[in-house]
Amino acid sequence: MNKATVTEIRKQFEKALEEVRDTAALEALKHGYLGRKGIIAGLFARIREVPPESRKETGELLNSLKTDLSAAIDARSMQFAVPRKQKEITDFSMPGYAMHHGSRHPLTQAVDDMLNIFQHLGFDIAYGPEVEIDWYNFESLNFPPDHPARDMQDTFYTEGGGVLRTHTSPVQTRYMSTHKPPVRIVAPGRVFRNEAISARSYCLFHQIEGLYIDEGITFADLKGTIELFCRLYYGKDVRIKFRGSYFPFTEPSAEIDVSCFLCGGKGCPVCKQSGWLEIMGCGMVDPNVLKAVNYDSERYSGYAFGLGIERMLMMRLGINDIRILFENDVEFLKQF
Ligand code: DAH
């Protein structure tokens, strides 16, 4: 045995190591070279054949061969260790990860629910622009320029002289100016008011406008439709009250109260102990509005109504701060 033998063994080992593909093969290789009866042990046994003066040198050579081989085997076993570990920790009985999926915003849900009811009652859906012209937002709705009712609206004006619509009522006259009677529509959308932001008011909110114009429409039709809507939305036991009111575009006008869904009318903090909740304004369309869109006000009559979505939703969900509906707070929205 000499230096060349050691070099030859090293080469053979390296080649064999390259061909190892799994832990079992690596174990076999280790056993073959480094085991008690392995090749290295065999070489050490043959050290007696070496002349005494070279024994020390040969011994060192064999020692470093042994160290190198076991280091190479360890390094290689690390490459197999990773997949083996992964396999061990796969536990198919573990609960899966929850998938987070989005949901419709509660305001969108409320609008969809209400539109669904109105569609079943025969109403079409109409939309109007959020930036309006003064004529549709005020004048066509019987607010002349100096009419004191204009003070009811704190309005955002655009630089070009437009207005951010302060209610969805302009969709009434917009729709009528391009459609002949009969018309039966509901118009959902955003409206804007220049109000100080607080728990009770926000600079934008949502309304649904309703309009029904035909020959011979009376206040009885309005009452029947509103009553049916309230029963479908709030439940069949809800009680409804029409209270006289004023709007420039309706005559007569009313506001509608429903019995408080929380206390059933007994009185609670949500209804401020009154037992009633105000949900919308309505009335018979003023003949001046019909004239503004060139409808024959002698032949046609109709009713209109407008409801505030945020108010209805806040009462329903027991929310006491309107701002939460516009903040996109995921913790809040997750609940719906
Ligand atoms: N436009 C009114 C508002 O924003 C709500 C309203 C009242 C709409 C009576 C109507 C109506 O169509 O008939 O306060």
XYZ file of C-alpha atoms and ligand atoms in Angstrom:
350
model
C 0.000 0.000 0.000
C 1.294 3.481 -0.899
C 0.222 7.045 -1.635
C -1.176 6.020 -5.035
C -3.466 3.452 -3.388
C -4.890 6.142 -1.090
C -5.413 8.546 -3.999
C -7.143 5.815 -6.004
C -9.505 4.985 -3.096
C -10.346 8.660 -2.662
C -11.251 8.925 -6.377
C -13.444 5.828 -6.230
C -15.237 7.199 -3.205
C -15.884 10.562 -4.842
C -17.347 8.910 -7.913
C -19.561 6.640 -5.809
C -20.722 9.610 -3.713
C -21.761 11.455 -6.849
C -24.058 8.618 -7.799
C -25.796 8.527 -4.429
C -29.453 9.551 -4.840
C -31.009 8.860 -1.471
C -30.314 8.341 2.210
C -30.296 4.556 1.949
C -27.551 4.619 -0.724
C -25.576 7.109 1.342
C -25.818 4.863 4.408
C -24.561 1.915 2.349
C -21.653 3.965 1.043
C -20.750 5.115 4.540
C -20.887 1.564 5.783
C -18.701 0.344 2.902
C -15.952 2.932 3.468
C -16.082 3.944 7.107
C -17.715 0.923 8.757
C -15.856 -1.363 11.149
C -15.090 -3.779 8.322
C -15.024 -1.089 5.663
C -12.380 -0.120 3.123
C -10.650 2.441 5.402
C -10.476 -0.040 8.276
C -8.944 -2.503 5.796
C -6.288 0.020 4.835
C -5.402 0.690 8.460
C -5.050 -3.077 8.928
C -2.547 -3.203 6.085
C -0.289 -0.562 7.650
C 1.876 -3.418 8.905
C 2.970 -4.047 5.291
C 4.435 -0.540 5.083
C 8.159 -0.164 5.856
C 8.581 1.224 9.410
C 10.132 4.516 8.254
C 7.005 5.382 6.118
C 4.392 4.173 8.614
C 3.925 7.524 10.301
C 3.397 9.307 6.982
C 1.005 6.611 5.712
C -0.913 6.729 8.988
C -1.412 10.488 8.649
C -2.503 10.033 5.039
C -5.108 7.443 6.056
C -6.318 9.620 8.927
C -6.930 12.604 6.657
C -8.647 10.320 4.108
C -10.978 9.101 6.854
C -11.738 12.667 8.050
C -12.399 13.901 4.497
C -14.690 10.994 3.635
C -16.820 11.347 6.743
C -17.062 15.144 6.182
C -18.178 14.540 2.570
C -20.787 12.037 3.715
C -22.125 14.433 6.352
C -22.341 17.263 3.794
C -24.226 15.037 1.392
C -26.640 13.827 4.066
C -27.629 17.470 4.680
C -28.958 17.623 1.111
C -31.305 14.738 1.848
C -32.252 16.043 5.264
C -34.533 18.847 4.038
C -37.115 16.846 2.111
C -37.113 14.197 4.793
C -37.919 16.793 7.442
C -40.733 18.298 5.354
C -42.258 14.920 4.898
C -42.214 14.324 8.629
C -44.129 17.531 9.504
C -46.978 17.069 7.009
C -49.971 16.481 9.283
C -53.072 15.950 7.185
C -55.351 16.106 10.213
C -54.400 19.706 10.997
C -57.165 22.306 10.492
C -56.746 24.227 7.220
C -56.017 27.907 6.873
C -59.115 30.104 6.824
C -59.606 31.770 3.436
C -60.456 35.440 3.804
C -63.015 36.460 1.259
C -64.533 39.852 0.713
C -68.163 40.808 1.131
C -70.448 43.553 -0.079
C -70.412 46.734 1.987
C -73.452 46.913 4.312
C -74.656 50.022 2.456
C -74.487 48.182 -0.865
C -76.354 45.257 0.671
C -79.099 47.524 1.999
C -79.504 49.284 -1.368
C -79.591 45.934 -3.192
C -82.222 44.556 -0.796
C -84.427 47.606 -1.215
C -84.050 47.775 -5.000
C -84.943 44.116 -5.153
C -88.244 44.808 -3.381
C -89.044 47.778 -5.627
C -88.251 45.778 -8.750
C -90.754 43.148 -7.627
C -93.310 45.931 -7.234
C -92.766 46.902 -10.882
C -90.275 49.780 -10.599
C -87.435 50.239 -13.100
C -84.031 51.410 -11.891
C -82.727 54.776 -13.108
C -79.471 56.600 -12.445
C -78.454 60.233 -12.604
C -75.119 62.068 -12.385
C -73.575 63.058 -9.057
C -72.528 66.430 -10.476
C -75.782 68.104 -11.413
C -76.852 71.385 -12.888
C -78.822 73.798 -10.753
C -81.928 73.352 -12.905
C -82.352 69.634 -12.167
C -81.256 69.784 -8.529
C -83.395 72.829 -7.590
C -85.288 74.749 -10.196
C -87.121 71.933 -11.970
C -88.138 70.680 -8.529
C -89.984 73.882 -7.803
C -87.218 75.639 -5.881
C -87.152 79.078 -7.580
C -83.825 80.963 -7.139
C -85.106 82.948 -4.176
C -87.201 80.199 -2.650
C -86.468 79.938 1.076
C -86.509 76.138 0.798
C -83.115 76.368 -0.884
C -81.729 77.177 2.518
C -82.624 73.623 3.460
C -79.713 72.431 1.343
C -76.126 73.247 2.174
C -74.684 72.755 -1.236
C -71.232 72.025 -2.701
C -70.824 74.012 -5.918
C -68.290 73.082 -8.591
C -66.067 75.662 -10.308
C -67.990 75.339 -13.550
C -71.243 76.313 -11.842
C -72.501 72.771 -11.277
C -73.684 71.383 -7.980
C -72.949 68.097 -6.280
C -76.509 66.845 -6.087
C -77.946 67.361 -2.619
C -80.573 64.651 -3.073
C -81.615 62.028 -5.637
C -84.754 63.993 -6.535
C -83.132 65.515 -9.698
C -83.297 62.013 -11.196
C -87.092 62.540 -11.254
C -86.983 65.474 -13.649
C -83.998 64.097 -15.582
C -85.842 60.884 -16.233
C -89.123 62.589 -17.092
C -87.425 64.941 -19.570
C -86.382 61.930 -21.672
C -89.269 59.520 -21.024
C -92.973 59.837 -21.726
C -95.427 58.856 -18.997
C -96.187 56.438 -17.488
C -92.927 56.251 -15.511
C -92.275 54.098 -12.500
C -88.668 54.267 -11.293
C -86.431 54.044 -8.286
C -83.075 55.851 -8.389
C -80.342 54.922 -5.928
C -77.208 56.994 -5.455
C -74.849 59.198 -3.538
C -75.771 62.690 -2.467
C -73.615 65.436 -0.963
C -74.143 68.120 1.623
C -71.762 70.682 2.973
C -72.327 69.814 6.596
C -69.960 69.631 9.528
C -68.920 65.996 9.870
C -70.119 64.441 13.108
C -71.506 61.199 14.483
C -74.892 62.100 12.957
C -74.008 63.721 9.639
C -71.476 63.174 6.903
C -70.666 65.145 3.757
C -71.976 62.322 1.587
C -74.674 59.735 2.043
C -77.044 57.574 -0.004
C -80.678 57.863 -0.962
C -83.199 55.955 -3.001
C -85.675 58.100 -4.893
C -89.001 56.752 -6.086
C -91.337 58.182 -8.726
C -94.580 56.924 -10.216
C -96.452 59.045 -12.761
C -99.528 57.939 -14.686
C -103.160 58.884 -15.182
C -105.210 58.742 -12.013
C -102.480 58.063 -9.471
C -103.593 59.079 -5.987
C -102.294 59.320 -2.456
C -103.877 55.895 -1.847
C -101.408 54.368 -4.364
C -98.549 56.012 -2.485
C -99.772 54.677 0.845
C -100.295 51.166 -0.479
C -96.857 50.970 -2.081
C -94.994 52.394 0.916
C -96.859 50.140 3.286
C -96.046 47.071 1.220
C -92.392 48.097 0.933
C -92.108 48.577 4.704
C -93.703 45.196 5.412
C -91.347 43.466 2.971
C -88.281 45.232 4.335
C -89.039 45.430 8.067
C -91.375 42.468 8.506
C -95.144 42.034 8.360
C -95.838 43.333 11.869
C -94.375 46.805 11.330
C -96.779 49.729 11.866
C -96.594 52.762 9.569
C -97.507 56.371 10.184
C -97.839 59.227 7.648
C -97.101 62.627 9.128
C -97.858 65.868 7.280
C -94.707 67.705 6.135
C -93.376 70.083 3.495
C -91.194 69.670 0.397
C -91.166 72.113 -2.545
C -91.624 69.333 -5.103
C -94.604 67.551 -3.524
C -98.071 68.680 -2.488
C -99.319 67.366 -0.179
C -96.119 66.091 1.472
C -95.599 63.618 4.266
C -92.925 61.985 6.314
C -93.164 58.307 7.140
C -92.480 56.774 10.510
C -92.295 53.041 11.170
C -92.747 51.428 14.555
C -89.357 50.864 16.169
C -88.137 47.396 15.194
C -86.079 47.110 18.367
C -88.702 47.714 21.044
C -91.775 47.090 18.890
C -93.054 50.586 19.720
C -92.692 50.498 23.503
C -89.888 53.077 23.542
C -86.109 52.553 23.699
C -82.857 54.517 23.173
C -82.855 53.846 19.380
C -86.275 55.486 18.905
C -85.566 57.981 21.697
C -88.465 56.548 23.716
C -91.000 57.600 21.054
C -91.663 54.118 19.650
C -91.350 55.490 16.083
C -88.520 55.910 13.571
C -88.612 58.378 10.688
C -87.494 56.701 7.450
C -88.513 58.781 4.438
C -90.165 61.794 2.882
C -92.874 61.507 0.222
C -95.845 63.173 -1.387
C -97.864 63.789 -4.520
C -95.662 65.324 -7.239
C -96.302 69.076 -7.430
C -97.934 70.085 -10.765
C -95.109 72.618 -11.221
C -92.613 69.735 -11.422
C -94.716 68.038 -14.115
C -94.930 71.332 -16.023
C -91.120 71.760 -15.813
C -90.704 68.586 -17.884
C -93.621 69.356 -20.206
C -95.935 66.722 -18.802
C -99.653 67.505 -18.982
C -100.324 68.168 -15.288
C -104.102 68.047 -15.872
C -103.895 64.548 -17.282
C -101.079 63.019 -15.214
C -100.465 62.793 -11.528
C -98.141 60.759 -9.387
C -96.212 60.329 -6.239
C -92.553 60.521 -5.218
C -90.592 59.427 -2.202
C -87.025 59.604 -0.988
C -85.392 57.523 1.688
C -82.033 57.846 3.426
C -80.096 54.599 3.410
C -77.590 55.409 6.167
C -80.308 56.376 8.621
C -82.278 53.216 7.974
C -79.182 51.062 8.178
C -77.861 52.692 11.338
C -81.156 52.106 13.079
C -81.270 48.563 11.874
C -77.706 47.680 12.917
C -77.684 49.772 16.078
C -74.808 51.961 14.795
C -74.513 55.306 16.540
C -71.774 56.909 14.426
C -72.334 57.380 10.670
C -68.581 57.740 10.017
C -67.965 54.020 10.576
C -69.859 53.412 7.306
C -67.263 55.362 5.326
C -63.995 54.450 7.022
C -63.391 51.039 5.399
C -62.412 49.599 8.753
C -61.931 45.924 7.939
C -62.726 44.821 11.500
C -66.129 46.492 11.189
C -66.805 45.330 7.617
C -65.842 41.708 8.366
C -69.039 41.336 10.362
C -71.252 41.547 7.266
N -85.292 65.007 -1.485
C -85.706 64.964 -0.091
C -84.476 65.143 0.800
O -83.399 64.904 0.372
C -86.358 63.658 0.222
C -87.684 63.540 -0.450
C -88.824 63.985 0.182
C -87.780 62.962 -1.706
C -90.045 63.873 -0.436
C -89.022 62.875 -2.337
C -90.170 63.344 -1.669
O -89.161 62.343 -3.552
O -91.357 63.214 -2.284
O -84.623 65.498 1.936
